[in-house]
Coordinates of C-alpha atoms in Angstrom, one line a residue:
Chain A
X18 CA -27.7 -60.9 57.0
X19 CA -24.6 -61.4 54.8
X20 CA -24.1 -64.5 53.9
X21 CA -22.3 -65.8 50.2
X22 CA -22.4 -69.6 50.0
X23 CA -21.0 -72.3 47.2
X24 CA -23.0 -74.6 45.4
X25 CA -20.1 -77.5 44.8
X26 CA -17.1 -78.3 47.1
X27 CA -15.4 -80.1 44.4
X28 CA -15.3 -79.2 40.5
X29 CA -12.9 -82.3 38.3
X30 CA -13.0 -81.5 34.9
X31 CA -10.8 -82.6 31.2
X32 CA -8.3 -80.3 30.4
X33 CA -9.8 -78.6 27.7
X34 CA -13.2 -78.8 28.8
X35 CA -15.3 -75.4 30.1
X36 CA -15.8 -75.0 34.2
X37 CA -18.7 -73.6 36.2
X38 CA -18.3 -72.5 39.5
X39 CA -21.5 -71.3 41.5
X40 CA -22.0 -69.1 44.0
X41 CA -25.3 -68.0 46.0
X42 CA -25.3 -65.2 48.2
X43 CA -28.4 -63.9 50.7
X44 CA -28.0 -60.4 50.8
X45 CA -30.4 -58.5 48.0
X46 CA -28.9 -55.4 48.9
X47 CA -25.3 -57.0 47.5
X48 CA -24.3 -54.8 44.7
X49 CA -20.1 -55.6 44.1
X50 CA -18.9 -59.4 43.6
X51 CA -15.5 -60.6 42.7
X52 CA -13.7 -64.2 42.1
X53 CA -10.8 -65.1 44.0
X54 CA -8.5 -68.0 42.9
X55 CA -6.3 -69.3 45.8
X56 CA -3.3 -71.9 44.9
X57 CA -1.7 -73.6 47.5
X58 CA 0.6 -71.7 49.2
X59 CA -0.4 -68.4 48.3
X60 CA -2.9 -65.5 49.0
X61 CA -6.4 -64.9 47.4
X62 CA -5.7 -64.0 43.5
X63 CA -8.3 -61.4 42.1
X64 CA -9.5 -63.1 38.9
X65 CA -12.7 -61.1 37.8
X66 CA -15.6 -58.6 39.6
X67 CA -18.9 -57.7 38.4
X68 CA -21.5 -54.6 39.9
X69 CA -25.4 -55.5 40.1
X70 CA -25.8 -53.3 37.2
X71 CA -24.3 -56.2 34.8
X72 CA -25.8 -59.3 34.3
X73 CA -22.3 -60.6 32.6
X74 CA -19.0 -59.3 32.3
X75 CA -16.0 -61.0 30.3
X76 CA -12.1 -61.5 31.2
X77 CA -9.7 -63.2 29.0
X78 CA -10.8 -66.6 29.2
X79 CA -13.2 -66.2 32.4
X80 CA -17.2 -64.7 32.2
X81 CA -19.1 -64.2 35.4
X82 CA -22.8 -63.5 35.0
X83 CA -24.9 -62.4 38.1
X84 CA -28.8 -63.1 38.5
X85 CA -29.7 -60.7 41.1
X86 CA -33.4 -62.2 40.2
X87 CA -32.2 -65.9 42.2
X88 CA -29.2 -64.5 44.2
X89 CA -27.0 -66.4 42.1
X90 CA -23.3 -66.3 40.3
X91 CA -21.0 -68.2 38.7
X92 CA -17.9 -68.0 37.2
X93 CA -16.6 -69.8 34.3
X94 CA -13.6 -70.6 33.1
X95 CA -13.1 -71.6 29.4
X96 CA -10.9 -74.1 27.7
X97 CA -9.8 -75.0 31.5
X98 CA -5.8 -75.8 31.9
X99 CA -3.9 -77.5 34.9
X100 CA -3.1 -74.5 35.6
X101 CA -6.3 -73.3 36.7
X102 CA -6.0 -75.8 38.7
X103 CA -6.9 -74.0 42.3
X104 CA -9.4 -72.9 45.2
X105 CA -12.1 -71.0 43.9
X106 CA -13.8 -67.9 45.9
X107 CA -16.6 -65.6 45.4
X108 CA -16.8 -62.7 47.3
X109 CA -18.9 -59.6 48.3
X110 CA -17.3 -56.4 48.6
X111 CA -19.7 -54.4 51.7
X112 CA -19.1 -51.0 51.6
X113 CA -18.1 -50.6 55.1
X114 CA -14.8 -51.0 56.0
X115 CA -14.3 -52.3 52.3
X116 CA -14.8 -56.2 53.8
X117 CA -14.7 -59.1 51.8
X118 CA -17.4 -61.3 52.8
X119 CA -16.4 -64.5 50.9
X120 CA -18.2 -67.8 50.3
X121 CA -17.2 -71.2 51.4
X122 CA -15.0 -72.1 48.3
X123 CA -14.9 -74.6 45.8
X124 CA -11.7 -77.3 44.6
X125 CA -11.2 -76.7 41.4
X126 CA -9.0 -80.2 39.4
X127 CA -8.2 -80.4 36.0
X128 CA -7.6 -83.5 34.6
X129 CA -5.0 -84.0 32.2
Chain B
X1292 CA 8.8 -56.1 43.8
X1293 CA 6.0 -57.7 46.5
X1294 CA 3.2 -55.8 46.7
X1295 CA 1.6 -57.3 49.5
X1296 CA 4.5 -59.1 52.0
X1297 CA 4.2 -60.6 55.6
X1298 CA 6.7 -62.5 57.8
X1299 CA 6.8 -65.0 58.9
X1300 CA 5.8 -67.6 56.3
X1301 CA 5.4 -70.1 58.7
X1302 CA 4.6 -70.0 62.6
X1303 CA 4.7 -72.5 65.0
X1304 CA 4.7 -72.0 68.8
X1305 CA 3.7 -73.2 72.3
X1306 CA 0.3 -72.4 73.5
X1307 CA 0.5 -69.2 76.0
X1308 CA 3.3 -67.5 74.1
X1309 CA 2.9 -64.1 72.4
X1310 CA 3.9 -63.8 68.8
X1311 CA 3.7 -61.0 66.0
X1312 CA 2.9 -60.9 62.3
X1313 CA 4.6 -58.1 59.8
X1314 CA 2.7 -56.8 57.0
X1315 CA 3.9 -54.2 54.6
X1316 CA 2.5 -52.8 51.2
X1317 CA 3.9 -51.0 48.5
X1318 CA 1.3 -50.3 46.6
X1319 CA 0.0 -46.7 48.6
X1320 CA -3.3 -48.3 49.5
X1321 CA -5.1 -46.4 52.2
X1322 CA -6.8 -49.6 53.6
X1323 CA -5.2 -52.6 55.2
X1324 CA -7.0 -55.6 56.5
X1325 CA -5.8 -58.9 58.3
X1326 CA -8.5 -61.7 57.3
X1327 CA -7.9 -65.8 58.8
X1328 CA -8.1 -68.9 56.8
X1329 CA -9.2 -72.5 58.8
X1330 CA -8.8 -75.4 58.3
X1331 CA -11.4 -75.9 56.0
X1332 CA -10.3 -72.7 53.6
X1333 CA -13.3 -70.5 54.8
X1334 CA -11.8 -66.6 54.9
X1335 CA -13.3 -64.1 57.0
X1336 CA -12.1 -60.7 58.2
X1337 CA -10.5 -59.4 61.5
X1338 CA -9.5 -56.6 61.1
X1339 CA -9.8 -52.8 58.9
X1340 CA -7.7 -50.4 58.7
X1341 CA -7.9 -47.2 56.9
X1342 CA -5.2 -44.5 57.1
X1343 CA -3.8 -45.9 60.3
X1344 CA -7.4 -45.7 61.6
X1345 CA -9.2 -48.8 62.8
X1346 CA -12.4 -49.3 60.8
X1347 CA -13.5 -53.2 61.4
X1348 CA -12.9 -55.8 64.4
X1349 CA -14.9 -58.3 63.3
X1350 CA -15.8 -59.3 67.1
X1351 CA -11.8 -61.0 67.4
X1352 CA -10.6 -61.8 70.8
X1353 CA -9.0 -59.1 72.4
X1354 CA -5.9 -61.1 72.8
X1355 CA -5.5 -59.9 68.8
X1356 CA -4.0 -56.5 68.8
X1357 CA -3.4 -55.3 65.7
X1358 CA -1.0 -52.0 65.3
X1359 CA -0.7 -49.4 62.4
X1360 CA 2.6 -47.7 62.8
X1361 CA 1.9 -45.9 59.5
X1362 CA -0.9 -46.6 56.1
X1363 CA 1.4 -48.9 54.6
X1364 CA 2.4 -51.4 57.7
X1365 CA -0.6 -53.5 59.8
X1366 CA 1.3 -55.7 62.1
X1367 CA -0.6 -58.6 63.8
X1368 CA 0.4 -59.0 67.8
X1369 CA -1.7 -62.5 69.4
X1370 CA -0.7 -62.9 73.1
X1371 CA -2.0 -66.2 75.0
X1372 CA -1.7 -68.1 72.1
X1373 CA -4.7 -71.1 72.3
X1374 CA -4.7 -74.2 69.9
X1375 CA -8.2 -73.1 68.1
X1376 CA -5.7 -69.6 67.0
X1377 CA -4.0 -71.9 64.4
X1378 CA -4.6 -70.8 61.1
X1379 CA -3.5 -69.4 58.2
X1380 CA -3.8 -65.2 58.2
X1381 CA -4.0 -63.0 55.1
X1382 CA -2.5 -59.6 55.2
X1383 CA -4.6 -57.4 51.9
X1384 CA -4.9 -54.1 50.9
X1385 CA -7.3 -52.2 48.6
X1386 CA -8.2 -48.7 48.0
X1387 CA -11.0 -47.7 49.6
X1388 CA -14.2 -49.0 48.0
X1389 CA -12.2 -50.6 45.6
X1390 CA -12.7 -54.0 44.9
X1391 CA -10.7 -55.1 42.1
X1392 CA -7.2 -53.4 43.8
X1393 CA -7.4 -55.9 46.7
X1394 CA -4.4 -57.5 47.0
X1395 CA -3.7 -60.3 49.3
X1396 CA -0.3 -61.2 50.7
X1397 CA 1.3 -64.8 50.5
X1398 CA 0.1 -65.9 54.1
X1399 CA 1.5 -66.3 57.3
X1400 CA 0.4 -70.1 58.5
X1401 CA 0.4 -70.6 62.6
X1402 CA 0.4 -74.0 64.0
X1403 CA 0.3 -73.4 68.3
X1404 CA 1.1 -76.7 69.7

């Protein structure tokens, strides 16, 4: 069945300091992820994706890496600044009907 | 310019009353979906739409209509409004089996009371 879960409700980390967010998702067949970062207020922002045929993929500041061998992604965010400060998503893109299947979400704080 | 923009922002109303959500894009996507938020943040789909056409209803109550007057509007029409329908909804859109053109709007947040 589909099914993307989060490791970690709550992430509280030093300004400055790197931040991992983890994702699992149940699916093997799950071939398109992407990270969503949610403030308050606002919609889902897209922050990064990834295809099954990468293991990692870079963005300015954020690298996701997929292990299709556990079912497992994270997302991590370097040199992390208050305003990173958010809601963090991943999702699965299904083919049909282009649906986001997203995971459960994880708080994201920075300390300053 | 907003590329994705629904009214209203905020929503609150009497349980049994009909109410509507507006969602426009400006981006020419062909694909338009309406996805709720609870209370504890988890997102999940409603509804697809691609080309005025619908694709998805992800098993909604058929007291959600939603209408596609043309590919870049998706309104949202609830009637019988019940407590449990308070939520925030997203209004995206994407490209077909595009992923990193999905573009959410800013929310529409319904409190029934």
């Amino acid at each position: 069945g589909e099914s993307v879960g989060l490791h970690l409700p709550t992430l509280s980390v030093q300004e400055g300091d790197n931040s991992i967010i983890n994702c699992a998702y149940s699916n093997s067949a799950s071939d398109y992820f992407i990270w969503y970062k949610q403030e308050s207020g606002k919609g889902p922002q897209f922050i990064i994706d990834i295809r099954s045929n990468m293991d990692k993929r870079q963005g300015q500041r954020v690298t996701v890496l997929l292990n299709k061998t556990v079912k497992h992604l994270s997302l991590q965010i370097a040199a992390t600044q208050p305003g990173d400060s958010a809601v963090y998503f991943c999702a699965e893109l299904l083919e049909y009907g282009n649906k986001l299947v997203f995971g459960a979400g994880t708080i994201l704080r920075v300390k300053s | 310019d907003t590329a994705v923009s629904q009214t209203p922002k905020y929503l609150v109303t009497q349980m049994g009353n009909d109410k509507s959500i507006k969602c426009e894009q400006n981006l020419g996507h062909d694909t338009m979906y309406w996805y709720k938020q609870d209370s504890k943040k988890f997102l999940k789909i409603m509804f697809s739409y691609n080309n005025k056409e619908l694709i998805i209803n992800e098993t909604v109550p058929n007291r959600f209509s939603p209408k596609s007057p043309d590919k870049a509007h998706l309104n949202l029409h609830i009637n019988s409004l019940e407590l449990g329908d308070s939520a925030v909804y997203f209004c995206a859109s994407s490209q077909a089996g595009r992923g990193d053109g999905y573009t959410f709007g800013s929310g529409t947040r319904l409190t029934v009371v």
